[in-house]
Protein backbone atom coordinates (compact mmCIF):
# COMPACT_ATOMS: atom_id res chain seq x y z
CA UNK A 1 0.00 0.00 0.00
CA UNK A 2 1.25 3.50 -0.80
CA UNK A 3 2.27 5.89 1.97
CA UNK A 4 -1.11 7.64 1.85
CA UNK A 5 -3.05 4.39 2.51
CA UNK A 6 -4.91 4.82 -0.79
CA UNK A 7 -6.02 8.41 -0.17
CA UNK A 8 -5.28 10.93 -2.95
CA UNK A 9 -3.00 13.00 -0.70
CA UNK A 10 -1.47 12.80 2.76
CA UNK A 11 -4.02 12.67 5.57
CA UNK A 12 -3.92 15.46 8.11
CA UNK A 13 -5.58 14.76 11.45
CA UNK A 14 -7.92 17.60 12.34
CA UNK A 15 -7.03 16.98 15.96
CA UNK A 16 -3.36 17.72 15.17
CA UNK A 17 -4.32 20.96 13.41
CA UNK A 18 -6.43 21.96 16.38
CA UNK A 19 -3.73 21.11 18.90
CA UNK A 20 -1.07 22.98 16.91
CA UNK A 21 -2.67 26.16 18.27
CA UNK A 22 -3.08 27.75 14.83
CA UNK A 23 -5.41 30.75 14.81
CA UNK A 24 -6.40 30.38 11.19
CA UNK A 25 -7.70 27.23 9.56
CA UNK A 26 -6.18 26.00 6.27
CA UNK A 27 -8.13 27.10 3.17
CA UNK A 28 -9.12 23.48 2.46
CA UNK A 29 -11.54 23.70 5.41
CA UNK A 30 -13.09 27.06 4.47
CA UNK A 31 -16.60 26.61 3.06
CA UNK A 32 -18.17 28.87 0.44
CA UNK A 33 -20.25 31.61 2.17
CA UNK A 34 -23.57 29.93 1.27
CA UNK A 35 -22.56 26.75 3.15
CA UNK A 36 -21.20 28.39 6.28
CA UNK A 37 -23.12 27.82 9.49
CA UNK A 38 -25.61 30.46 10.47
CA UNK A 39 -25.57 30.66 14.23
CA UNK A 40 -28.25 33.41 14.51
CA UNK A 41 -30.81 31.73 12.26
CA UNK A 42 -30.58 28.69 14.50
CA UNK A 43 -31.85 30.43 17.62
CA UNK A 44 -35.19 29.67 16.02
CA UNK A 45 -37.78 28.07 18.28
CA UNK A 46 -38.65 25.03 16.15
CA UNK A 47 -37.35 21.68 17.31
CA UNK A 48 -37.47 18.07 16.20
CA UNK A 49 -40.13 15.90 17.93
CA UNK A 50 -39.26 14.25 21.25
CA UNK A 51 -40.86 10.84 21.81
CA UNK A 52 -41.09 9.19 25.22
CA UNK A 53 -41.03 5.42 24.63
CA UNK A 54 -42.06 4.43 28.15
CA UNK A 55 -45.65 3.41 28.67
CA UNK A 56 -46.59 3.60 25.02
CA UNK A 57 -48.56 0.97 23.16
CA UNK A 58 -47.25 -0.28 19.80
CA UNK A 59 -50.03 1.59 18.02
CA UNK A 60 -49.29 4.87 19.78
CA UNK A 61 -45.61 4.50 19.07
CA UNK A 62 -46.33 3.76 15.41
CA UNK A 63 -48.44 6.85 15.09
CA UNK A 64 -45.96 9.32 16.60
CA UNK A 65 -42.92 7.74 14.92
CA UNK A 66 -44.71 7.77 11.59
CA UNK A 67 -45.69 11.45 11.92
CA UNK A 68 -42.09 12.38 12.78
CA UNK A 69 -40.69 10.38 9.84
CA UNK A 70 -43.07 12.07 7.42
CA UNK A 71 -42.65 15.59 8.65
CA UNK A 72 -39.09 15.79 9.94
CA UNK A 73 -37.20 12.61 9.10
CA UNK A 74 -35.72 13.13 12.60
CA UNK A 75 -36.83 12.68 16.20
CA UNK A 76 -35.37 12.15 19.66
CA UNK A 77 -36.30 9.26 21.91
CA UNK A 78 -36.21 9.32 25.71
CA UNK A 79 -36.90 6.44 28.13
CA UNK A 80 -35.77 4.15 25.34
CA UNK A 81 -34.74 1.29 27.59
CA UNK A 82 -30.98 1.49 27.03
CA UNK A 83 -29.28 1.91 30.41
CA UNK A 84 -27.95 5.47 30.88
CA UNK A 85 -24.77 4.08 32.52
CA UNK A 86 -24.00 2.12 29.35
CA UNK A 87 -24.65 5.15 27.16
CA UNK A 88 -22.34 7.35 29.24
CA UNK A 89 -19.69 4.67 29.52
CA UNK A 90 -19.71 4.29 25.73
CA UNK A 91 -19.22 8.01 25.23
CA UNK A 92 -16.42 8.25 27.78
CA UNK A 93 -14.54 5.26 26.50
CA UNK A 94 -14.58 6.59 22.95
CA UNK A 95 -13.51 10.01 24.14
CA UNK A 96 -10.66 8.16 25.82
CA UNK A 97 -9.67 6.66 22.48
CA UNK A 98 -9.44 10.07 20.79
CA UNK A 99 -7.35 11.33 23.69
CA UNK A 100 -4.75 8.57 23.27
CA UNK A 101 -1.36 9.54 21.80
CA UNK A 102 -1.43 9.98 18.01
CA UNK A 103 0.91 6.99 17.41
CA UNK A 104 -1.58 4.69 19.07
CA UNK A 105 -4.48 5.95 16.95
CA UNK A 106 -2.42 5.86 13.74
CA UNK A 107 -2.15 2.07 14.07
CA UNK A 108 -5.75 2.04 12.87
CA UNK A 109 -5.41 4.57 10.03
CA UNK A 110 -8.14 3.76 7.51
CA UNK A 111 -8.16 3.53 3.72
CA UNK A 112 -10.93 4.40 1.25
CA UNK A 113 -11.51 0.76 0.25
CA UNK A 114 -13.43 -0.12 3.42
CA UNK A 115 -13.22 3.05 5.52
CA UNK A 116 -12.77 0.87 8.63
CA UNK A 117 -10.58 2.46 11.26
CA UNK A 118 -9.37 5.93 12.15
CA UNK A 119 -10.20 8.48 9.45
CA UNK A 120 -10.24 12.16 8.66
CA UNK A 121 -12.06 12.47 5.35
CA UNK A 122 -14.92 11.13 3.27
CA UNK A 123 -14.43 10.96 -0.46
CA UNK A 124 -11.30 10.53 -2.57
CA UNK A 125 -11.32 13.57 -4.82
CA UNK A 126 -7.92 15.22 -4.79
CA UNK A 127 -8.12 18.82 -3.57
CA UNK A 128 -11.71 18.41 -2.31
CA UNK A 129 -13.07 20.61 0.45
CA UNK A 130 -12.51 19.01 3.88
CA UNK A 131 -14.59 18.92 7.06
CA UNK A 132 -13.35 19.79 10.57
CA UNK A 133 -13.60 16.33 12.13
CA UNK A 134 -11.88 12.98 12.64
CA UNK A 135 -13.80 9.72 13.07
CA UNK A 136 -13.57 6.01 13.76
CA UNK A 137 -15.63 3.66 11.60
CA UNK A 138 -16.28 -0.02 12.31
CA UNK A 139 -18.60 -2.87 11.31
CA UNK A 140 -20.90 -4.54 13.82
CA UNK A 141 -22.99 -6.67 11.42
CA UNK A 142 -23.03 -8.86 9.41
CA UNK A 143 -20.75 -10.97 11.58
CA UNK A 144 -18.55 -11.88 8.59
CA UNK A 145 -17.52 -8.21 8.40
CA UNK A 146 -17.09 -7.72 12.13
CA UNK A 147 -13.46 -7.95 13.16
CA UNK A 148 -12.37 -7.00 16.67
CA UNK A 149 -8.80 -6.61 15.41
CA UNK A 150 -9.96 -3.55 13.51
CA UNK A 151 -11.51 -2.03 16.63
CA UNK A 152 -9.24 -0.12 19.02
CA UNK A 153 -7.52 -2.33 21.63
CA UNK A 154 -7.36 0.68 23.96
CA UNK A 155 -8.94 1.88 26.22
CA UNK A 156 -9.12 -1.69 27.57
CA UNK A 157 -12.94 -2.03 27.80
CA UNK A 158 -13.69 -0.37 24.48
CA UNK A 159 -14.45 -3.55 22.54
CA UNK A 160 -16.71 -5.07 25.20
CA UNK A 161 -18.61 -1.87 25.84
CA UNK A 162 -19.05 -1.25 22.12
CA UNK A 163 -20.40 -4.80 21.73
CA UNK A 164 -22.89 -4.31 24.52
CA UNK A 165 -23.90 -0.88 23.22
CA UNK A 166 -24.44 -2.31 19.73
CA UNK A 167 -26.63 -5.15 21.01
CA UNK A 168 -28.85 -2.68 22.83
CA UNK A 169 -29.10 -0.41 19.79
CA UNK A 170 -29.94 -3.31 17.47
CA UNK A 171 -32.77 -4.13 19.80
CA UNK A 172 -34.01 -0.54 19.76
CA UNK A 173 -33.77 -0.43 15.96
CA UNK A 174 -35.94 -3.57 15.78
CA UNK A 175 -38.68 -1.85 17.81
CA UNK A 176 -38.49 1.33 15.75
CA UNK A 177 -38.59 -0.65 12.47
CA UNK A 178 -41.85 -2.23 13.64
CA UNK A 179 -43.33 1.13 14.51
CA UNK A 180 -42.24 2.53 11.14
CA UNK A 181 -43.76 -0.44 9.33
CA UNK A 182 -47.11 -0.18 11.14
CA UNK A 183 -47.02 3.58 10.51
CA UNK A 184 -46.92 2.87 6.76
CA UNK A 185 -50.03 0.71 7.05
CA UNK A 186 -47.97 -2.47 6.65
CA UNK A 187 -47.56 -5.61 8.75
CA UNK A 188 -45.20 -4.95 11.67
CA UNK A 189 -42.45 -7.14 10.14
CA UNK A 190 -42.79 -5.96 6.54
CA UNK A 191 -40.13 -3.23 6.61
CA UNK A 192 -37.64 -5.51 8.37
CA UNK A 193 -38.27 -8.24 5.78
CA UNK A 194 -37.56 -5.78 2.98
CA UNK A 195 -34.26 -5.05 4.73
CA UNK A 196 -33.25 -8.71 4.40
CA UNK A 197 -34.79 -10.02 7.63
CA UNK A 198 -32.08 -11.04 10.06
CA UNK A 199 -29.29 -10.36 7.58
CA UNK A 200 -29.15 -6.64 8.25
CA UNK A 201 -25.97 -4.63 8.48
CA UNK A 202 -24.85 -2.26 11.21
CA UNK A 203 -21.86 0.03 11.53
CA UNK A 204 -20.71 2.59 14.03
CA UNK A 205 -19.06 5.89 13.26
CA UNK A 206 -17.74 7.80 16.22
CA UNK A 207 -17.18 11.43 15.24
CA UNK A 208 -14.64 13.57 17.01
CA UNK A 209 -14.82 17.30 16.30
CA UNK A 210 -11.85 19.12 17.84
CA UNK A 211 -12.01 22.78 18.90
CA UNK A 212 -11.83 25.06 15.90
CA UNK A 213 -10.30 28.57 15.92
CA UNK A 214 -12.62 29.83 13.12
CA UNK A 215 -15.89 27.89 13.49
CA UNK A 216 -17.87 30.45 11.47
CA UNK A 217 -15.95 29.49 8.31
CA UNK A 218 -16.28 25.71 8.34
CA UNK A 219 -18.40 22.67 9.23
CA UNK A 220 -17.59 19.54 11.25
CA UNK A 221 -19.61 17.53 8.76
CA UNK A 222 -21.01 18.97 5.54
CA UNK A 223 -24.66 18.68 4.68
CA UNK A 224 -25.68 15.12 3.81
CA UNK A 225 -28.45 12.61 4.26
CA UNK A 226 -27.45 9.25 5.73
CA UNK A 227 -27.15 6.65 2.96
CA UNK A 228 -28.30 3.61 5.01
CA UNK A 229 -31.57 2.52 6.58
CA UNK A 230 -31.79 4.53 9.78
CA UNK A 231 -29.36 6.12 12.19
CA UNK A 232 -29.33 6.16 15.98
CA UNK A 233 -27.20 9.09 17.00
CA UNK A 234 -25.85 9.81 20.44
CA UNK A 235 -24.60 13.37 20.75
CA UNK A 236 -22.49 15.16 23.28
CA UNK A 237 -24.60 16.08 26.32
CA UNK A 238 -23.21 19.56 26.60
CA UNK A 239 -22.06 20.69 23.18
CA UNK A 240 -24.57 21.54 20.46
CA UNK A 241 -23.61 21.12 16.83
CA UNK A 242 -26.16 19.09 14.86
CA UNK A 243 -28.44 21.04 12.54
CA UNK A 244 -31.35 19.53 10.64
CA UNK A 245 -32.82 21.02 7.48
CA UNK A 246 -36.43 22.22 7.69
CA UNK A 247 -37.40 23.82 4.39
CA UNK A 248 -34.89 26.57 3.87
CA UNK A 249 -33.95 26.76 7.57
CA UNK A 250 -31.43 24.87 9.66
CA UNK A 251 -32.80 23.81 13.04
CA UNK A 252 -30.22 23.27 15.78
CA UNK A 253 -30.91 20.16 17.85
CA UNK A 254 -30.89 20.70 21.62
CA UNK A 255 -29.12 17.76 23.26
CA UNK A 256 -31.18 15.89 25.88
CA UNK A 257 -29.13 13.90 28.35
CA UNK A 258 -29.08 10.13 27.58
CA UNK A 259 -31.54 10.51 24.69
CA UNK A 260 -30.98 9.18 21.17
CA UNK A 261 -31.61 11.08 17.98
CA UNK A 262 -33.09 8.85 15.29
CA UNK A 263 -33.27 9.65 11.63
CA UNK A 264 -34.51 8.09 8.44
CA UNK A 265 -31.79 7.17 5.94
CA UNK A 266 -31.99 7.07 2.15
CA UNK A 267 -32.85 3.34 2.01
CA UNK A 268 -36.00 3.81 4.11
CA UNK A 269 -36.94 6.78 1.95
CA UNK A 270 -36.65 4.48 -1.08
CA UNK A 271 -38.54 1.53 0.50
CA UNK A 272 -41.31 3.84 1.76
CA UNK A 273 -41.60 5.42 -1.71
CA UNK A 274 -40.67 8.75 -0.09
CA UNK A 275 -43.50 8.68 2.46
CA UNK A 276 -40.72 8.81 5.05
CA UNK A 277 -38.00 11.36 4.36
CA UNK A 278 -34.26 11.16 4.83
CA UNK A 279 -33.44 14.72 5.67
CA UNK A 280 -30.25 16.70 5.20
CA UNK A 281 -28.24 17.53 8.28
CA UNK A 282 -24.84 18.99 9.08
CA UNK A 283 -22.57 19.68 12.04
CA UNK A 284 -21.24 23.00 13.32
CA UNK A 285 -18.03 23.15 15.33
CA UNK A 286 -16.99 25.65 17.95
CA UNK A 287 -13.96 27.35 19.43
CA UNK A 288 -14.55 26.55 23.09
CA UNK A 289 -15.23 22.81 23.16
CA UNK A 290 -14.48 19.59 21.38
CA UNK A 291 -17.54 17.48 20.54
CA UNK A 292 -18.04 13.72 20.35
CA UNK A 293 -20.95 11.91 18.72
CA UNK A 294 -21.68 8.24 18.00
CA UNK A 295 -23.67 7.41 14.88
CA UNK A 296 -25.00 3.85 14.72
CA UNK A 297 -26.10 3.01 11.19
CA UNK A 298 -28.74 0.30 10.76
CA UNK A 299 -28.63 -0.88 7.18
CA UNK A 300 -30.35 -3.32 4.84
CA UNK A 301 -28.60 -6.47 3.63
CA UNK A 302 -25.98 -4.97 1.38
CA UNK A 303 -26.47 -6.94 -1.85
CA UNK A 304 -30.25 -6.87 -1.95
CA UNK A 305 -31.71 -4.66 -4.71
CA UNK A 306 -34.06 -2.22 -2.98
CA UNK A 307 -37.00 -0.40 -4.49
CA UNK A 308 -40.31 0.90 -3.09
CA UNK A 309 -42.39 -1.71 -1.20
CA UNK A 310 -45.11 -3.05 -3.51
CA UNK A 311 -48.07 -2.07 -1.28
CA UNK A 312 -46.87 1.54 -1.31
CA UNK A 313 -47.02 1.85 -5.09
CA UNK A 314 -50.38 3.07 -6.35
CA UNK A 315 -51.64 4.61 -9.59
CA UNK A 316 -51.48 7.99 -7.84
CA UNK A 317 -48.07 7.35 -6.46
CA UNK A 318 -45.99 5.27 -8.85
CA UNK A 319 -42.60 3.90 -7.79
CA UNK A 320 -40.30 6.89 -7.42
CA UNK A 321 -37.02 4.95 -7.42
CA UNK A 322 -35.36 2.30 -9.47
CA UNK A 323 -33.85 -0.73 -7.73
CA UNK A 324 -30.32 -0.53 -6.41
CA UNK A 325 -28.42 -2.43 -3.73
CA UNK A 326 -26.98 -0.62 -0.73
CA UNK A 327 -23.49 -1.78 -1.76
CA UNK A 328 -23.77 0.01 -5.10
CA UNK A 329 -25.42 2.99 -3.50
CA UNK A 330 -22.82 3.69 -0.86
CA UNK A 331 -19.97 3.72 -3.36
CA UNK A 332 -21.23 7.13 -4.38
CA UNK A 333 -20.75 8.80 -1.00
CA UNK A 334 -17.50 6.91 -0.45
CA UNK A 335 -16.05 8.38 -3.62
CA UNK A 336 -17.59 11.84 -3.64
CA UNK A 337 -18.05 12.62 0.04
CA UNK A 338 -21.09 14.34 1.59
CA UNK A 339 -23.24 16.05 -1.06
CA UNK A 340 -26.58 16.99 0.44
CA UNK A 341 -29.36 14.87 -1.07
CA UNK A 342 -27.99 14.69 -4.60
CA UNK A 343 -27.45 10.97 -4.35
CA UNK A 344 -30.96 9.79 -3.53
CA UNK A 345 -32.31 12.27 -6.09
CA UNK A 346 -30.15 10.64 -8.74
CA UNK A 347 -32.03 7.35 -8.19
CA UNK A 348 -35.32 8.87 -9.25
CA UNK A 349 -37.14 7.29 -12.15
CA UNK A 350 -37.96 9.81 -14.87
CA UNK A 351 -41.70 9.41 -14.99
C1 LIG B 1 -23.27 11.34 10.84
C2 LIG B 1 -23.86 12.55 11.44
C3 LIG B 1 -24.02 14.06 13.30
C4 LIG B 1 -23.26 14.50 14.50
O1 LIG B 1 -22.30 10.80 11.42
O2 LIG B 1 -23.79 10.89 9.78
O3 LIG B 1 -24.73 13.12 10.83
O4 LIG B 1 -23.86 15.17 15.34
N1 LIG B 1 -23.41 12.97 12.62
O5 LIG B 1 -22.08 14.19 14.60
NI1 LIG C 1 -25.48 11.90 9.22
XYZ file of C-alpha atoms in Angstrom, residues 5-195:
191
model
C -3.053 4.387 2.507
C -4.906 4.821 -0.788
C -6.021 8.408 -0.174
C -5.281 10.930 -2.954
C -2.997 12.999 -0.703
C -1.472 12.800 2.765
C -4.023 12.669 5.570
C -3.924 15.455 8.112
C -5.581 14.761 11.445
C -7.923 17.605 12.344
C -7.032 16.979 15.963
C -3.360 17.725 15.172
C -4.318 20.963 13.414
C -6.431 21.962 16.378
C -3.732 21.106 18.900
C -1.071 22.978 16.907
C -2.673 26.159 18.269
C -3.076 27.746 14.830
C -5.413 30.747 14.812
C -6.404 30.376 11.188
C -7.704 27.227 9.563
C -6.180 26.002 6.272
C -8.130 27.097 3.174
C -9.122 23.483 2.463
C -11.536 23.701 5.408
C -13.090 27.056 4.474
C -16.602 26.610 3.062
C -18.174 28.872 0.444
C -20.251 31.609 2.166
C -23.573 29.926 1.272
C -22.562 26.749 3.148
C -21.200 28.387 6.279
C -23.117 27.816 9.492
C -25.608 30.458 10.474
C -25.573 30.659 14.235
C -28.253 33.407 14.513
C -30.807 31.727 12.265
C -30.582 28.689 14.498
C -31.850 30.430 17.617
C -35.190 29.665 16.015
C -37.779 28.073 18.277
C -38.650 25.032 16.149
C -37.345 21.681 17.309
C -37.467 18.070 16.201
C -40.130 15.901 17.930
C -39.257 14.249 21.254
C -40.861 10.844 21.810
C -41.095 9.189 25.222
C -41.032 5.425 24.633
C -42.055 4.428 28.151
C -45.653 3.409 28.669
C -46.590 3.598 25.022
C -48.560 0.968 23.156
C -47.248 -0.282 19.804
C -50.025 1.588 18.016
C -49.291 4.870 19.783
C -45.609 4.499 19.073
C -46.325 3.759 15.411
C -48.444 6.847 15.094
C -45.962 9.321 16.604
C -42.925 7.742 14.919
C -44.707 7.773 11.585
C -45.692 11.446 11.920
C -42.087 12.381 12.782
C -40.688 10.379 9.843
C -43.074 12.073 7.422
C -42.654 15.588 8.649
C -39.093 15.791 9.940
C -37.195 12.613 9.103
C -35.724 13.133 12.601
C -36.831 12.677 16.203
C -35.366 12.149 19.658
C -36.298 9.259 21.915
C -36.205 9.317 25.714
C -36.895 6.443 28.130
C -35.774 4.151 25.341
C -34.741 1.289 27.589
C -30.979 1.486 27.030
C -29.279 1.915 30.411
C -27.950 5.472 30.881
C -24.774 4.077 32.517
C -24.003 2.119 29.354
C -24.653 5.153 27.161
C -22.337 7.352 29.236
C -19.689 4.672 29.523
C -19.711 4.292 25.729
C -19.217 8.014 25.233
C -16.422 8.249 27.778
C -14.539 5.256 26.502
C -14.578 6.592 22.949
C -13.512 10.013 24.136
C -10.664 8.157 25.815
C -9.673 6.659 22.477
C -9.436 10.068 20.793
C -7.347 11.326 23.694
C -4.749 8.573 23.267
C -1.360 9.542 21.801
C -1.427 9.983 18.014
C 0.914 6.993 17.405
C -1.582 4.693 19.072
C -4.483 5.954 16.946
C -2.420 5.860 13.739
C -2.153 2.069 14.066
C -5.749 2.040 12.868
C -5.410 4.571 10.029
C -8.136 3.761 7.506
C -8.164 3.533 3.716
C -10.930 4.398 1.247
C -11.508 0.759 0.246
C -13.431 -0.122 3.417
C -13.225 3.049 5.523
C -12.765 0.867 8.625
C -10.583 2.464 11.257
C -9.368 5.934 12.146
C -10.195 8.475 9.449
C -10.237 12.163 8.659
C -12.064 12.474 5.351
C -14.920 11.128 3.275
C -14.427 10.963 -0.462
C -11.303 10.527 -2.568
C -11.319 13.570 -4.824
C -7.919 15.217 -4.790
C -8.123 18.819 -3.570
C -11.712 18.405 -2.311
C -13.067 20.611 0.448
C -12.512 19.009 3.881
C -14.585 18.923 7.064
C -13.352 19.790 10.570
C -13.600 16.328 12.132
C -11.875 12.976 12.642
C -13.796 9.725 13.073
C -13.575 6.008 13.762
C -15.626 3.662 11.598
C -16.279 -0.018 12.308
C -18.601 -2.869 11.312
C -20.905 -4.541 13.822
C -22.993 -6.670 11.419
C -23.032 -8.858 9.408
C -20.753 -10.970 11.576
C -18.552 -11.879 8.594
C -17.516 -8.206 8.397
C -17.092 -7.716 12.130
C -13.461 -7.950 13.159
C -12.365 -6.995 16.667
C -8.796 -6.608 15.412
C -9.965 -3.551 13.507
C -11.509 -2.032 16.625
C -9.237 -0.123 19.015
C -7.522 -2.334 21.630
C -7.362 0.680 23.963
C -8.939 1.885 26.219
C -9.119 -1.688 27.571
C -12.940 -2.028 27.798
C -13.694 -0.368 24.475
C -14.450 -3.555 22.538
C -16.714 -5.065 25.198
C -18.610 -1.872 25.838
C -19.045 -1.249 22.118
C -20.398 -4.798 21.726
C -22.894 -4.305 24.522
C -23.896 -0.880 23.223
C -24.438 -2.315 19.735
C -26.626 -5.154 21.012
C -28.851 -2.679 22.831
C -29.099 -0.415 19.794
C -29.939 -3.308 17.469
C -32.773 -4.133 19.799
C -34.012 -0.536 19.764
C -33.768 -0.433 15.957
C -35.941 -3.567 15.781
C -38.676 -1.848 17.812
C -38.489 1.331 15.747
C -38.592 -0.646 12.475
C -41.851 -2.235 13.641
C -43.326 1.130 14.509
C -42.237 2.528 11.139
C -43.758 -0.439 9.334
C -47.113 -0.175 11.144
C -47.022 3.576 10.507
C -46.918 2.874 6.759
C -50.035 0.712 7.051
C -47.974 -2.468 6.646
C -47.556 -5.608 8.750
C -45.196 -4.953 11.673
C -42.453 -7.140 10.138
C -42.786 -5.961 6.542
C -40.127 -3.235 6.613
C -37.641 -5.509 8.374
C -38.270 -8.235 5.781
C -37.557 -5.780 2.980
C -34.257 -5.053 4.730
